[in-house]
Short mmCIF file of N, CA and C in Angstrom, two decimals:
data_model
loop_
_atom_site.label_atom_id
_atom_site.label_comp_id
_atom_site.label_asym_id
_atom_site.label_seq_id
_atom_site.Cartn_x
_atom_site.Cartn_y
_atom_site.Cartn_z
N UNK J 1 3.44 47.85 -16.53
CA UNK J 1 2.58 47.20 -15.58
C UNK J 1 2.28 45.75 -15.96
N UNK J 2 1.74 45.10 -17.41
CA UNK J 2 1.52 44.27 -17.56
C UNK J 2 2.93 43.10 -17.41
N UNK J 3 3.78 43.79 -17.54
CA UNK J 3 5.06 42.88 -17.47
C UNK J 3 5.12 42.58 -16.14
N UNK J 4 5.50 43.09 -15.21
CA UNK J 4 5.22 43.29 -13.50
C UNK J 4 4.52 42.32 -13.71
N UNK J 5 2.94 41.93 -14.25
CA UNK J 5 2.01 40.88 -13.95
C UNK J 5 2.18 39.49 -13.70
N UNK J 6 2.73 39.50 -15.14
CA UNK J 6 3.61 38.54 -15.39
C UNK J 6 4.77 37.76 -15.06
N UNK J 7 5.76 38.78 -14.53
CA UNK J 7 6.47 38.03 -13.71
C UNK J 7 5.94 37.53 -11.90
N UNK J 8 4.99 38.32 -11.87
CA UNK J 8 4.83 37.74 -10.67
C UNK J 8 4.15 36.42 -10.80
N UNK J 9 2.97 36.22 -12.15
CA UNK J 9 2.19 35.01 -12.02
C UNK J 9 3.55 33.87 -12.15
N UNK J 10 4.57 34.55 -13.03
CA UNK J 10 5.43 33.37 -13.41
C UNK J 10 6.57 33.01 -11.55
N UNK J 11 6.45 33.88 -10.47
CA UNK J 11 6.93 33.83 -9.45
C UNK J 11 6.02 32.97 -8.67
N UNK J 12 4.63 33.24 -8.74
CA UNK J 12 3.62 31.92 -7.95
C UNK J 12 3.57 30.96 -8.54
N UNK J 13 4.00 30.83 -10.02
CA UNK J 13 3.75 29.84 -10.55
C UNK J 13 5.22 28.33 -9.85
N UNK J 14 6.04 29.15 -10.01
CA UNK J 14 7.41 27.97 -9.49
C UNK J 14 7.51 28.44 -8.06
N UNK J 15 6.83 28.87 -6.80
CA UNK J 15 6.27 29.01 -5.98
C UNK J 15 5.32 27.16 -5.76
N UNK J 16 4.37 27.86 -6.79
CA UNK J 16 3.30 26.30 -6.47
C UNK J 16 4.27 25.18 -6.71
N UNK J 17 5.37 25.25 -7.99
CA UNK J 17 5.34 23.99 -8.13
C UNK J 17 6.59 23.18 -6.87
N UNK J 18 7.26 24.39 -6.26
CA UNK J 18 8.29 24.33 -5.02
C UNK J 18 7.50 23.41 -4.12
N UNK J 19 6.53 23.48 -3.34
CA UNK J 19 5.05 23.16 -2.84
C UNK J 19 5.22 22.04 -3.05
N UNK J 20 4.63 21.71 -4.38
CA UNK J 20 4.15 20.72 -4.92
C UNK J 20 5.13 19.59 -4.84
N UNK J 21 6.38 19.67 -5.25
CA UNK J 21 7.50 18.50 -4.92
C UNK J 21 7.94 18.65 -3.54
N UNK J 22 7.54 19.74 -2.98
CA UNK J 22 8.13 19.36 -1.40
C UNK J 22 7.02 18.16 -0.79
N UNK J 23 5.88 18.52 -0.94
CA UNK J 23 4.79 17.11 -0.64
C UNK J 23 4.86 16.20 -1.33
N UNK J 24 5.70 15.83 -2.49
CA UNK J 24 5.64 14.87 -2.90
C UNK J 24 7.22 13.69 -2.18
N UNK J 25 8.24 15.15 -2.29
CA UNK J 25 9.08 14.63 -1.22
C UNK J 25 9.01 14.28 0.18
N UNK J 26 8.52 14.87 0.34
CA UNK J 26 7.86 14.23 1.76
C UNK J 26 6.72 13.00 2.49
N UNK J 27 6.16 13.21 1.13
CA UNK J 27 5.23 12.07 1.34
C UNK J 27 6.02 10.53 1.08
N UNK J 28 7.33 10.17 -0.19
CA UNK J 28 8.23 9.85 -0.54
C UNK J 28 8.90 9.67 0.64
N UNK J 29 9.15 9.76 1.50
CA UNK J 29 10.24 9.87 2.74
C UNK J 29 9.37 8.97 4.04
N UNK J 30 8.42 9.83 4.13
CA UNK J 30 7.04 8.98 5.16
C UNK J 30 7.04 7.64 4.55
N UNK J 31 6.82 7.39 3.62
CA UNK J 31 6.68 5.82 2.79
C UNK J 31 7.70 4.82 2.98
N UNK J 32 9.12 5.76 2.89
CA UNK J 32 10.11 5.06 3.54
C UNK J 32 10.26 4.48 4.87
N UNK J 33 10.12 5.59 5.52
CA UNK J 33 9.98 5.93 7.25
C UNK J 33 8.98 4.34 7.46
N UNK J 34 8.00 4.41 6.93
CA UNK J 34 6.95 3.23 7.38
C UNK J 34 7.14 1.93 7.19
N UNK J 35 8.40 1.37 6.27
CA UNK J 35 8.68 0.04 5.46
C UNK J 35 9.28 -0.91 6.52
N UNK J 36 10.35 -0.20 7.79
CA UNK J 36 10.06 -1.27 8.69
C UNK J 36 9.30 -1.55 9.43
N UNK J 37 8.21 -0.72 9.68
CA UNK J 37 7.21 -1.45 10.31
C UNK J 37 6.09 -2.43 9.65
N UNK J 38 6.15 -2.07 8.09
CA UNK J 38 5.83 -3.30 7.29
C UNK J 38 6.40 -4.76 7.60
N UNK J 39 7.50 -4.28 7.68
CA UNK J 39 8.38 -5.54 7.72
C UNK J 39 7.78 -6.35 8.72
N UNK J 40 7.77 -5.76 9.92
CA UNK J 40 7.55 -6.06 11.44
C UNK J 40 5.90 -6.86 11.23
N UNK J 41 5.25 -6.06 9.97
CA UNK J 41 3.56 -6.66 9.86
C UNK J 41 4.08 -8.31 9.50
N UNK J 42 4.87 -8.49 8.82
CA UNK J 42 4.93 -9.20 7.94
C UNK J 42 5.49 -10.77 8.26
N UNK J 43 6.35 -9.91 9.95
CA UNK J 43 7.20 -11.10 10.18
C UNK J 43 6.00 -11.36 11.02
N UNK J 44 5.08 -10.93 11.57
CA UNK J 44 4.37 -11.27 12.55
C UNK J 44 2.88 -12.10 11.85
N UNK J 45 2.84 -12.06 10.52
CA UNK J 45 1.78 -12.34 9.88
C UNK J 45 2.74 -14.02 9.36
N UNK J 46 3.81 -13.94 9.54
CA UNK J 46 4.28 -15.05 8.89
C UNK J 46 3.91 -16.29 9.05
N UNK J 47 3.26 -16.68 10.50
CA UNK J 47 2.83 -17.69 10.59
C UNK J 47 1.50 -18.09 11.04
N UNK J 48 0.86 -16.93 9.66
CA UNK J 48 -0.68 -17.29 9.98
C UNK J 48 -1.03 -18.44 9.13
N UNK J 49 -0.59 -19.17 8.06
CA UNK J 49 -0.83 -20.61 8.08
C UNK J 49 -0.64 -21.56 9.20
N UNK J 50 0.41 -21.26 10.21
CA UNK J 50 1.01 -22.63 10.65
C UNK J 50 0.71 -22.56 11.64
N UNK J 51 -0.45 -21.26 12.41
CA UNK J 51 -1.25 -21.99 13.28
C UNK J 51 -2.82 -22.04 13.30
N UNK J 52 -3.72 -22.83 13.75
CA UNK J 52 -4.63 -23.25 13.10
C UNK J 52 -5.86 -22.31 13.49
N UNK J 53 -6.37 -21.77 12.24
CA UNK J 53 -7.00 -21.27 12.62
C UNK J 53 -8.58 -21.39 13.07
N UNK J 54 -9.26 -21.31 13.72
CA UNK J 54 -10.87 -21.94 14.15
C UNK J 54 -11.93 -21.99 12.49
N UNK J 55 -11.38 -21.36 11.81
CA UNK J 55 -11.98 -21.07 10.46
C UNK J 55 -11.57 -21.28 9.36
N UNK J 56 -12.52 -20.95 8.49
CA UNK J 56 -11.60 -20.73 6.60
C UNK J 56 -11.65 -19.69 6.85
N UNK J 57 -12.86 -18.42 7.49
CA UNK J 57 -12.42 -17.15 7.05
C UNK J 57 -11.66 -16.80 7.83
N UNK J 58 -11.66 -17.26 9.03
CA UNK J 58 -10.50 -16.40 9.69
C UNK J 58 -8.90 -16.57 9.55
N UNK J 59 -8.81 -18.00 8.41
CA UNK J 59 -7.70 -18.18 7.91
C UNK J 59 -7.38 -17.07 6.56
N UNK J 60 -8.32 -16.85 5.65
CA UNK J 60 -8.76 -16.33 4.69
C UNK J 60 -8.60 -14.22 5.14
N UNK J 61 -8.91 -14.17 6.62
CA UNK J 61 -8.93 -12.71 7.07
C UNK J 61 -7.71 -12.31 6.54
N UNK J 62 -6.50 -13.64 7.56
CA UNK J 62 -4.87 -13.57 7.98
C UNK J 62 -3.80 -13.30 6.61
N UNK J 63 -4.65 -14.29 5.90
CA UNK J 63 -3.85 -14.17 4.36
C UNK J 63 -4.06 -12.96 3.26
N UNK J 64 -5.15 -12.50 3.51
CA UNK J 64 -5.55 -11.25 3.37
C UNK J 64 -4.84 -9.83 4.00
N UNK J 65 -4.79 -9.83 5.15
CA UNK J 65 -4.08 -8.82 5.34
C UNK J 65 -2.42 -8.97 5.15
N UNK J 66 -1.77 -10.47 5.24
CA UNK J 66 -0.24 -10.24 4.70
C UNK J 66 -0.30 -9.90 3.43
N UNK J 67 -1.00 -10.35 2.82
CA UNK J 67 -1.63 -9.72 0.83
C UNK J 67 -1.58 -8.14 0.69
N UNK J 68 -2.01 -8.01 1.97
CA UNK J 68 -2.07 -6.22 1.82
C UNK J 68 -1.03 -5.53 2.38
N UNK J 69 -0.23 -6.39 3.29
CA UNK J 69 1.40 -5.69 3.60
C UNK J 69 2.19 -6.14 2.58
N UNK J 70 2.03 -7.05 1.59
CA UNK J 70 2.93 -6.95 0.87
C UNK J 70 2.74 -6.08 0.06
N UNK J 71 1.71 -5.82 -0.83
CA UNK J 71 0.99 -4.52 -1.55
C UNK J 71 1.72 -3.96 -1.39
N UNK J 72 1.20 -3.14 0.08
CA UNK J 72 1.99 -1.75 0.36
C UNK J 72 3.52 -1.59 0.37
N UNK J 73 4.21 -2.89 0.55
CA UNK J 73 5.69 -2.53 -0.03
C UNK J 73 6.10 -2.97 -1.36
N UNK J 74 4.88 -2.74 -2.20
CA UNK J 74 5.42 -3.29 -3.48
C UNK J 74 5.65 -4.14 -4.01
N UNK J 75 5.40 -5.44 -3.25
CA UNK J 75 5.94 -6.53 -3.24
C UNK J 75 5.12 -7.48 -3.99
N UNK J 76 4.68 -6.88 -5.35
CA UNK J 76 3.19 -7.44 -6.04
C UNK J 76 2.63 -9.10 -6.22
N UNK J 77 4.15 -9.58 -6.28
CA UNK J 77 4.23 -10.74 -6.96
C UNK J 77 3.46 -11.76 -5.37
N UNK J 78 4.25 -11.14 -4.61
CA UNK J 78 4.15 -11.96 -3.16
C UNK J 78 2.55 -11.79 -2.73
N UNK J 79 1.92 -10.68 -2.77
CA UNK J 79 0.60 -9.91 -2.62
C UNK J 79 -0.33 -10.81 -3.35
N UNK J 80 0.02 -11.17 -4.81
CA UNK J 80 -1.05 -11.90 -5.67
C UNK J 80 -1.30 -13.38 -4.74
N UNK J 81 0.24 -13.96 -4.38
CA UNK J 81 -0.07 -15.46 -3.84
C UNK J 81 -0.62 -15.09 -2.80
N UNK J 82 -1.04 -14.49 -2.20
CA UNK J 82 -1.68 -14.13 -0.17
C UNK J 82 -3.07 -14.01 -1.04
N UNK J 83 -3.52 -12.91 -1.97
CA UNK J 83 -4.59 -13.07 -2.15
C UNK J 83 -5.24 -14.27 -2.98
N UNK J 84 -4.25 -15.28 -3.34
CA UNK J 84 -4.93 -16.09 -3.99
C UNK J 84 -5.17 -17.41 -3.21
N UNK J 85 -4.55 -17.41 -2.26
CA UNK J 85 -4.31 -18.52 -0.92
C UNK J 85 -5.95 -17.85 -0.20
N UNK J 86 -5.87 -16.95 0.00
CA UNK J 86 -7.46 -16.03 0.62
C UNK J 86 -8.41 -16.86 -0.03
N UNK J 87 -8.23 -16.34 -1.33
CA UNK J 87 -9.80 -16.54 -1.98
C UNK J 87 -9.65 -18.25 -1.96
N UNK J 88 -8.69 -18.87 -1.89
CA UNK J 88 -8.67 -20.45 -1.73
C UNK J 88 -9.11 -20.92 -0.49
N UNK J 89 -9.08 -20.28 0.96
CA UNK J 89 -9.37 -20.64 1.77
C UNK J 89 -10.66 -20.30 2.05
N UNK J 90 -11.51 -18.78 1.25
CA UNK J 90 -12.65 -19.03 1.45
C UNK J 90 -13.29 -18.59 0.40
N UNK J 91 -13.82 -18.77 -0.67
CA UNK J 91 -14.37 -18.07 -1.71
C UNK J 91 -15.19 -17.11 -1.86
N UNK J 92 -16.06 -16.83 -0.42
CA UNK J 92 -16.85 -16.19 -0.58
C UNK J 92 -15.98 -14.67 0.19
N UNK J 93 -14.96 -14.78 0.59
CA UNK J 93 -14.15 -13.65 0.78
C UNK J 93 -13.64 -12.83 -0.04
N UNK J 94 -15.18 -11.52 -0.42
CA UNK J 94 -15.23 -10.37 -1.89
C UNK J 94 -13.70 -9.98 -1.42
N UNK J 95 -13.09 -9.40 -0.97
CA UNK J 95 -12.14 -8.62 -0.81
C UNK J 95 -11.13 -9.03 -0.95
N UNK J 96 -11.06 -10.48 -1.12
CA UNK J 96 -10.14 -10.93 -1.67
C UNK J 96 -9.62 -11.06 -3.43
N UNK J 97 -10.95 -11.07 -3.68
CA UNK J 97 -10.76 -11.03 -4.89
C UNK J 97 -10.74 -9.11 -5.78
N UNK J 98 -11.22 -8.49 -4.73
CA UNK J 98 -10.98 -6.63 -5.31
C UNK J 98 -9.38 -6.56 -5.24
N UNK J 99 -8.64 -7.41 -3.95
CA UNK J 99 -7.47 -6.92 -3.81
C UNK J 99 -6.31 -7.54 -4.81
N UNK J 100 -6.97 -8.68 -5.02
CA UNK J 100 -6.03 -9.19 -6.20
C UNK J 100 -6.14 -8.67 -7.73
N UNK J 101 -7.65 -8.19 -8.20
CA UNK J 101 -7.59 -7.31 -8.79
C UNK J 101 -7.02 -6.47 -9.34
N UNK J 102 -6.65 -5.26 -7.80
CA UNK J 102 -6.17 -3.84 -8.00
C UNK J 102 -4.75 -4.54 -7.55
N UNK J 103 -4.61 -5.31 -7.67
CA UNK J 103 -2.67 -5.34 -7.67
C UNK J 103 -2.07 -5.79 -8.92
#
């Protein structure tokens, strides 16, 4: 009987971990699935310097969120200059400086 036990915990056990990389594969795949529409953020964010915006923060919003599409594709190096162009255009824009932070 105790053996029986055992193989079954050891049957839920690679059970869970089947599970466990299928959501990780999948979540892995969605991430992919989403990168051209990053792209699409990105080309459309491209020319939030070059037109003028009524503000610093609302210049400071624009550079901020291409900071955060680059993030999300990894693109760290590119992410640091958006958030550092942000906090240049307005200093008092906190979130600019959490996001350069956590990248």
């Amino acid at each position: 009987m105790e053996s029986i036990g055992k193989e079954l915990l050891k049957v839920a056990q690679a059970v869970a971990l089947l599970l466990l990389f299928s959501s990780i594969a999948i979540t892995t795949a969605t991430a992919q699935e989403s990168a051209p529409s990053l792209q699409t953020v990105l080309t459309r964010y491209a020319g939030a310097t070059r037109t003028s915006p009524t503000t610093d923060e609302e210049l400071a919003r624009r550079l901020f969120r291409r900071g955060n599409t680059y993030s999300n594709l990894e693109r760290h190096e590119e992410a640091i200059e958006e958030f550092e162009q942000c906090i240049a255009a307005d200093p008092n824009f906190a979130e600019g400086y959490r996001n350069l932070a956590n990248t």
